[in-house]
Short mmCIF file of N, CA and C in Angstrom, two decimals:
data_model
loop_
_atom_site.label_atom_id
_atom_site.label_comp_id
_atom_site.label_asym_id
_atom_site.label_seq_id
_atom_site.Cartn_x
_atom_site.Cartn_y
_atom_site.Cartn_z
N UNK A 16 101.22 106.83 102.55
CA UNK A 16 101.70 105.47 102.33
C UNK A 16 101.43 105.08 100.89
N UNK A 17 102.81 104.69 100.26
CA UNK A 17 102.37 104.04 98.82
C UNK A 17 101.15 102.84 98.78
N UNK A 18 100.67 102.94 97.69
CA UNK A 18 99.90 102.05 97.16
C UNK A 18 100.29 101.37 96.45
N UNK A 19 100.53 99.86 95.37
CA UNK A 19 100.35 99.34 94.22
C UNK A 19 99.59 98.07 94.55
N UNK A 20 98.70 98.40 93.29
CA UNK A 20 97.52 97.29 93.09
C UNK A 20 97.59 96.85 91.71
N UNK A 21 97.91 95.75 91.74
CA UNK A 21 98.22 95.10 90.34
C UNK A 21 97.46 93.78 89.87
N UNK A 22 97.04 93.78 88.46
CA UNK A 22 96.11 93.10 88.10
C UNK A 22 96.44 92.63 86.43
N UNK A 23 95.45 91.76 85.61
CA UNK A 23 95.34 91.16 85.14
C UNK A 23 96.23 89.87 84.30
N UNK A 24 96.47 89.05 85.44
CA UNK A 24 96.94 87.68 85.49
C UNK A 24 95.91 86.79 84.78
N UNK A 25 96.46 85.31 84.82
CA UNK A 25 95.51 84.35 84.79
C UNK A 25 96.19 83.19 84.13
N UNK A 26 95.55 82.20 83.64
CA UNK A 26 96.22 80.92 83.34
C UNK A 26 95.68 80.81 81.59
N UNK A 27 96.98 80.80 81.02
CA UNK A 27 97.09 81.10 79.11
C UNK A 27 97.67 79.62 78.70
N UNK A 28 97.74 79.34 77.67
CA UNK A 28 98.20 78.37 77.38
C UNK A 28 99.80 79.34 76.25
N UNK A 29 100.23 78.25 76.17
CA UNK A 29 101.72 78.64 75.49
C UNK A 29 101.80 79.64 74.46
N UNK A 30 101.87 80.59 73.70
CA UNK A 30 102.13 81.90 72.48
C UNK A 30 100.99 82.43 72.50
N UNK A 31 100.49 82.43 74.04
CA UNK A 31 98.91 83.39 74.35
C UNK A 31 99.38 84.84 74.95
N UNK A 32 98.71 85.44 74.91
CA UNK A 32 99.21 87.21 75.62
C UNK A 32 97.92 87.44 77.09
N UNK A 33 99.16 88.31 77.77
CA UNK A 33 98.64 88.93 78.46
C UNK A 33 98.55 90.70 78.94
N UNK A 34 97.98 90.90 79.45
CA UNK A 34 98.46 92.73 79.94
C UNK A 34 98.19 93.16 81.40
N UNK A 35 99.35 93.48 81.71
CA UNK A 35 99.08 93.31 83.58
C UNK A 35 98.81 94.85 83.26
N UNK A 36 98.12 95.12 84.66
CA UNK A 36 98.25 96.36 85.13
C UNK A 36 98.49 96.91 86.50
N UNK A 37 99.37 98.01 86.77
CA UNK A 37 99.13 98.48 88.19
C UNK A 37 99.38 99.58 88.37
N UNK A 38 98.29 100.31 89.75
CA UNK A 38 97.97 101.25 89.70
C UNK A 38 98.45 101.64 90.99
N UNK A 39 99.18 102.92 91.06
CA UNK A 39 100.27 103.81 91.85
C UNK A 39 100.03 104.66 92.43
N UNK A 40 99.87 105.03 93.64
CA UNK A 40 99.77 105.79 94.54
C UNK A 40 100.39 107.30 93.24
N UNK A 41 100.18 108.45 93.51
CA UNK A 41 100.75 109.33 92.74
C UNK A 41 101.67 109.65 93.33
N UNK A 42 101.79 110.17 94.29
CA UNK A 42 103.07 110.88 95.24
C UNK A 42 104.17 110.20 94.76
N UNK A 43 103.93 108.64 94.66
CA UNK A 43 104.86 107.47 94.21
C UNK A 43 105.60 107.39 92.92
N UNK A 44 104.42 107.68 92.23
CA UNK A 44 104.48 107.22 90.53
C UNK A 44 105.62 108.09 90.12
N UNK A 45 104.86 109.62 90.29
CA UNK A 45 105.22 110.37 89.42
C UNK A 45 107.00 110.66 89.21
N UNK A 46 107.32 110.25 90.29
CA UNK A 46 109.20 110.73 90.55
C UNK A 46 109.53 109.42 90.20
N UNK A 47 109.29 108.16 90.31
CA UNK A 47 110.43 107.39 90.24
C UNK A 47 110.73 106.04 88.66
N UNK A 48 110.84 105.79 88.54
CA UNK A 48 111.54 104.71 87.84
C UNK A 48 110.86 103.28 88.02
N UNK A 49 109.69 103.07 87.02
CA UNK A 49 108.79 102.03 87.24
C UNK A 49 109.00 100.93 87.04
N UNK A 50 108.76 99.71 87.68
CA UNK A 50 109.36 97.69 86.91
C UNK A 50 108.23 97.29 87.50
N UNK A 51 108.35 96.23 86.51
CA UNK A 51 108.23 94.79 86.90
C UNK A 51 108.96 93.68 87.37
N UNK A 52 108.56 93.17 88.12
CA UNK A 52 109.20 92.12 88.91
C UNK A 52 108.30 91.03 88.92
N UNK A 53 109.07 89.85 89.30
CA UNK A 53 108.49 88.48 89.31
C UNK A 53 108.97 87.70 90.02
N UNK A 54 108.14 86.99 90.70
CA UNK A 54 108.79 85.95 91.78
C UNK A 54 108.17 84.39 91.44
N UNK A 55 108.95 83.48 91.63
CA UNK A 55 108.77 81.89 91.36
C UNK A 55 108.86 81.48 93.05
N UNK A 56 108.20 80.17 93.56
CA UNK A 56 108.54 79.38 94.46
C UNK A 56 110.31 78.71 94.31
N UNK A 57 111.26 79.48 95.71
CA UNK A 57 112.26 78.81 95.45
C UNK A 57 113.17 80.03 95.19
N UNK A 58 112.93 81.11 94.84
CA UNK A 58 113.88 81.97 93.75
C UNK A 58 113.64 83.53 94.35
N UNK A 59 114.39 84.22 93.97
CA UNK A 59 114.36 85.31 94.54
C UNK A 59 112.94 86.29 93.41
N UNK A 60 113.13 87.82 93.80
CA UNK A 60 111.62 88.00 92.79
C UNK A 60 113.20 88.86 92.27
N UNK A 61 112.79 88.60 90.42
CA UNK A 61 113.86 88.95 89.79
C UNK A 61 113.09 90.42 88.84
N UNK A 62 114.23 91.10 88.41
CA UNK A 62 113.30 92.23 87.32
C UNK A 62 113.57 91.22 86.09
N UNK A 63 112.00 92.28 85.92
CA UNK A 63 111.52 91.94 84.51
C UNK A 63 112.10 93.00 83.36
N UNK A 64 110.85 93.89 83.73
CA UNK A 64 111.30 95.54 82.98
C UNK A 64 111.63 96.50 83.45
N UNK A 65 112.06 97.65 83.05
CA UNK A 65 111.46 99.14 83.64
C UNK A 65 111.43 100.11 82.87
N UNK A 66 110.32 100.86 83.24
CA UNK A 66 110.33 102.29 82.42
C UNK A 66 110.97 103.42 83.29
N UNK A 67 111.74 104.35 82.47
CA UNK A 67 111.83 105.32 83.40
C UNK A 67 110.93 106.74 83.08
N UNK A 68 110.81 108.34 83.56
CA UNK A 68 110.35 109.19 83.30
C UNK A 68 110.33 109.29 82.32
N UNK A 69 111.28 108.95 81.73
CA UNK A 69 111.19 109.75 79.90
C UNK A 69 111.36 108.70 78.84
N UNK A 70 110.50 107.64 79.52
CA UNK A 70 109.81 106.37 78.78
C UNK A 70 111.11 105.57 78.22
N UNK A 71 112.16 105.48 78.66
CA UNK A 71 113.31 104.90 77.93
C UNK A 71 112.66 102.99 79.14
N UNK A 72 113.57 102.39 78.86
CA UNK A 72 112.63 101.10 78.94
C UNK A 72 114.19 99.79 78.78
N UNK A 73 114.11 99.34 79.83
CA UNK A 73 115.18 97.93 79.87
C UNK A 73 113.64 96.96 80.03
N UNK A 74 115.12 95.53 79.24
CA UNK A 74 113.73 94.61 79.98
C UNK A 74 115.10 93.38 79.69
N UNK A 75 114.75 92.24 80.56
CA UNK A 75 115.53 91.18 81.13
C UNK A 75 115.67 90.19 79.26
N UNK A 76 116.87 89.95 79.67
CA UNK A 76 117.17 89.13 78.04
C UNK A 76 116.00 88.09 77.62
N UNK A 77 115.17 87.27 78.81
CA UNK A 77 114.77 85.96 78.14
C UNK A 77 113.09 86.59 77.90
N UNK A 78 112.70 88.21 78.21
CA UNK A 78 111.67 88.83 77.84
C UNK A 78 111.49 89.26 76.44
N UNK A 79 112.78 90.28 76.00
CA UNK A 79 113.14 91.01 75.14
C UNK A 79 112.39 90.22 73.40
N UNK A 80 111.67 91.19 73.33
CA UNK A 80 110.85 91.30 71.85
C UNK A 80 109.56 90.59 72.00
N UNK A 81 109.20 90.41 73.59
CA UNK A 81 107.95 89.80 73.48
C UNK A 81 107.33 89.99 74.93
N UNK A 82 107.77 90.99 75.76
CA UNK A 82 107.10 92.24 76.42
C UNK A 82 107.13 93.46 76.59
N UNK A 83 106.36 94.18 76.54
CA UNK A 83 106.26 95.73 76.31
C UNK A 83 105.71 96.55 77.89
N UNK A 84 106.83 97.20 78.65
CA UNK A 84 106.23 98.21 79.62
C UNK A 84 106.04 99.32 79.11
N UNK A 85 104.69 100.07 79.59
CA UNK A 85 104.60 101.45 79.30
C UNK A 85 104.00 101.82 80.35
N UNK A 86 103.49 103.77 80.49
CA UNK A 86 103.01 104.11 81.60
C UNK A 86 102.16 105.34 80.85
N UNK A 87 101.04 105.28 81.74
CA UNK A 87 100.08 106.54 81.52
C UNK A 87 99.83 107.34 82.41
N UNK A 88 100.75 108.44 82.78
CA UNK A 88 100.65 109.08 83.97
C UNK A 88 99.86 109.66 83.95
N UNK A 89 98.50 110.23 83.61
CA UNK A 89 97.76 110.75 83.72
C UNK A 89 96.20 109.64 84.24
N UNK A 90 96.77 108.50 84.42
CA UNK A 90 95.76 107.43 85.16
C UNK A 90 97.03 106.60 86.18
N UNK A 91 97.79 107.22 86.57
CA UNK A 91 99.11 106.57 87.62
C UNK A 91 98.94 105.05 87.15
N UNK A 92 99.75 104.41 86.13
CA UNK A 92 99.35 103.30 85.87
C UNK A 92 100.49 103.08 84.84
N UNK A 93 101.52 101.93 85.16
CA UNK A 93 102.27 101.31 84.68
C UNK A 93 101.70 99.41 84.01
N UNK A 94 102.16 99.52 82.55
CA UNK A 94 101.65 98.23 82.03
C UNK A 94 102.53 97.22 81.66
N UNK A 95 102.58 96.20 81.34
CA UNK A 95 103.31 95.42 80.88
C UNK A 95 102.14 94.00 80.17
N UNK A 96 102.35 94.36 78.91
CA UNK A 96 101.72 93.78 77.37
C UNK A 96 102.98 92.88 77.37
N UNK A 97 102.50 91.27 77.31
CA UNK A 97 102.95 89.98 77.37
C UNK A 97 102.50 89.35 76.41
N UNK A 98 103.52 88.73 75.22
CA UNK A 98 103.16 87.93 74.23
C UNK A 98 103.38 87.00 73.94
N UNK A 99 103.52 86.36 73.43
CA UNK A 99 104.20 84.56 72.96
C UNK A 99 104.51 84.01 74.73
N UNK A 100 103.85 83.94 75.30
CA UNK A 100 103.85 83.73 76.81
C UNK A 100 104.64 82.04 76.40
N UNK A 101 105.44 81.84 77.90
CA UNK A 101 106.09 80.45 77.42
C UNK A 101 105.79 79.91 79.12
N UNK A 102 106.10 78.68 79.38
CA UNK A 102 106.25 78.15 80.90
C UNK A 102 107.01 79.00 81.59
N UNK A 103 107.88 79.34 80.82
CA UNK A 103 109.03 79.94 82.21
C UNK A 103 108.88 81.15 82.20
N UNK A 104 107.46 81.94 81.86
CA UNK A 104 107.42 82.78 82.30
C UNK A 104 106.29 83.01 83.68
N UNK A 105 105.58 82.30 84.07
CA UNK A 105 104.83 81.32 85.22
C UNK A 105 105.74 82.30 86.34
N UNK A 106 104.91 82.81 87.27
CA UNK A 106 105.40 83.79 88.48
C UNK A 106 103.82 84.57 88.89
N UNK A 107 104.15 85.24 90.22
CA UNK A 107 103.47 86.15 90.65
C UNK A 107 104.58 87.45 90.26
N UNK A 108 103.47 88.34 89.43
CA UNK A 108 104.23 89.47 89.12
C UNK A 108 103.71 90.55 89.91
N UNK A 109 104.86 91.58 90.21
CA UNK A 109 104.99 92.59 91.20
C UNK A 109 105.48 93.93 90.09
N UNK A 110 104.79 95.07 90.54
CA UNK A 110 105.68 96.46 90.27
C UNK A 110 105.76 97.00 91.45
N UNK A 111 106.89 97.48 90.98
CA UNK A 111 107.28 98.75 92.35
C UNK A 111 108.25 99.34 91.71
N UNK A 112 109.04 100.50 92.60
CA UNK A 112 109.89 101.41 92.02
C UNK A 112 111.28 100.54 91.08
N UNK A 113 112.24 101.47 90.91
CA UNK A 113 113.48 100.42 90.19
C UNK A 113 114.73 101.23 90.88
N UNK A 114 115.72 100.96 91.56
CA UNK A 114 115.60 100.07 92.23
C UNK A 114 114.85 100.10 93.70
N UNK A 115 114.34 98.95 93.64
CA UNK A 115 113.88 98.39 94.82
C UNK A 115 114.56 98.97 96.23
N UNK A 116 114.17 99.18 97.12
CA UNK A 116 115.22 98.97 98.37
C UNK A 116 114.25 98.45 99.52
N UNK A 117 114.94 97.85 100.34
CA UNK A 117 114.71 97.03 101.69
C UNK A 117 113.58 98.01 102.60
N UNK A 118 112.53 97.86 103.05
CA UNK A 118 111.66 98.25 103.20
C UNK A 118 110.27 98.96 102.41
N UNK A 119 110.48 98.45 101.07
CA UNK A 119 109.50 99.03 100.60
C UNK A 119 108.07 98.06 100.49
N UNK A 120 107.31 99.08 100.36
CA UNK A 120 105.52 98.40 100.55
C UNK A 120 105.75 97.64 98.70
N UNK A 121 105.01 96.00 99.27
CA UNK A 121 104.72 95.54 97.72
C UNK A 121 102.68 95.67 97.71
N UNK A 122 102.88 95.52 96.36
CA UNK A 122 101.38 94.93 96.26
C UNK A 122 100.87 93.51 96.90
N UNK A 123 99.85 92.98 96.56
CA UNK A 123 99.51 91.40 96.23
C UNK A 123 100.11 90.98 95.25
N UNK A 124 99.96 91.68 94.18
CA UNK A 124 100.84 90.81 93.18
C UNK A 124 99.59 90.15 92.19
N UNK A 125 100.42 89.74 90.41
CA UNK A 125 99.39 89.13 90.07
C UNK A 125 99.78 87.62 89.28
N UNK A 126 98.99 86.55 89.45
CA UNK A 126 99.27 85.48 89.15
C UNK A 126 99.36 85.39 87.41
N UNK A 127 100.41 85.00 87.20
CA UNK A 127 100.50 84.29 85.75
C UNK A 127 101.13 83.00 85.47
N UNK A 128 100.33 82.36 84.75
CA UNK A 128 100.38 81.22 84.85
C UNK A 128 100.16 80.51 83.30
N UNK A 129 101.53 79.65 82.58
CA UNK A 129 101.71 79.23 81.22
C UNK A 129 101.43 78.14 81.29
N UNK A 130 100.60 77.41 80.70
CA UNK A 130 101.12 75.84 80.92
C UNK A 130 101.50 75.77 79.27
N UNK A 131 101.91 74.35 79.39
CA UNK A 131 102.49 73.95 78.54
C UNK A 131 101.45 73.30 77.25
#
């Protein structure tokens, strides 16, 4: 059974940084196509980023030049380095594979939180 355990959230004030982390079952990690995701009250959980195997890397327009996913497969561990943090970026963030499909195991998830 996959694992993801994802961590370091918390409450920043506005052009503060953060760096999540989460850590991947291996069986999991190693084959597939890693994101971030984020969910708001109200809204569906939307992608953020993703890395794939050979580190090539999308990330959602209102992110772009001010978050960075990477992965260290040799500690099963996908990151995402958050900078100039704004309100609307405020969500519980999730990784899991890319794409997603209907039955898959999530984490807890980790809180981030901008105020203004």
């Amino acid at each position: 059974q996959v694992q993801l355990v994802e961590s370091g959230g918390g409450l920043v004030q506005t052009g503060e940084s953060l760096r999540l982390a989460c850590i991947v079952s291996r069986s999991f990690f190693v084959t597939k196509v890693m994101a971030w995701y984020r969910s708001v009250p109200g809204n569906q959980r939307e992608l953020v980023a993703y890395i794939n195997r050979n580190n090539s890397t999308y990330y959602r327009d209102s992110v772009k030049g001010r978050f960075t996913i990477s992965r260290d497969n040799a500690k099963n561990t996908v990151y995402l380095q958050m900078t100039s943090l704004k309100p609307e970026d405020t969500g519980v963030y999730y990784c899991n594979r890319f794409p997603h499909v209907s039955g898959d195991t999530w984490g807890q998830g980790t809180q981030v939180t901008v105020s203004s």
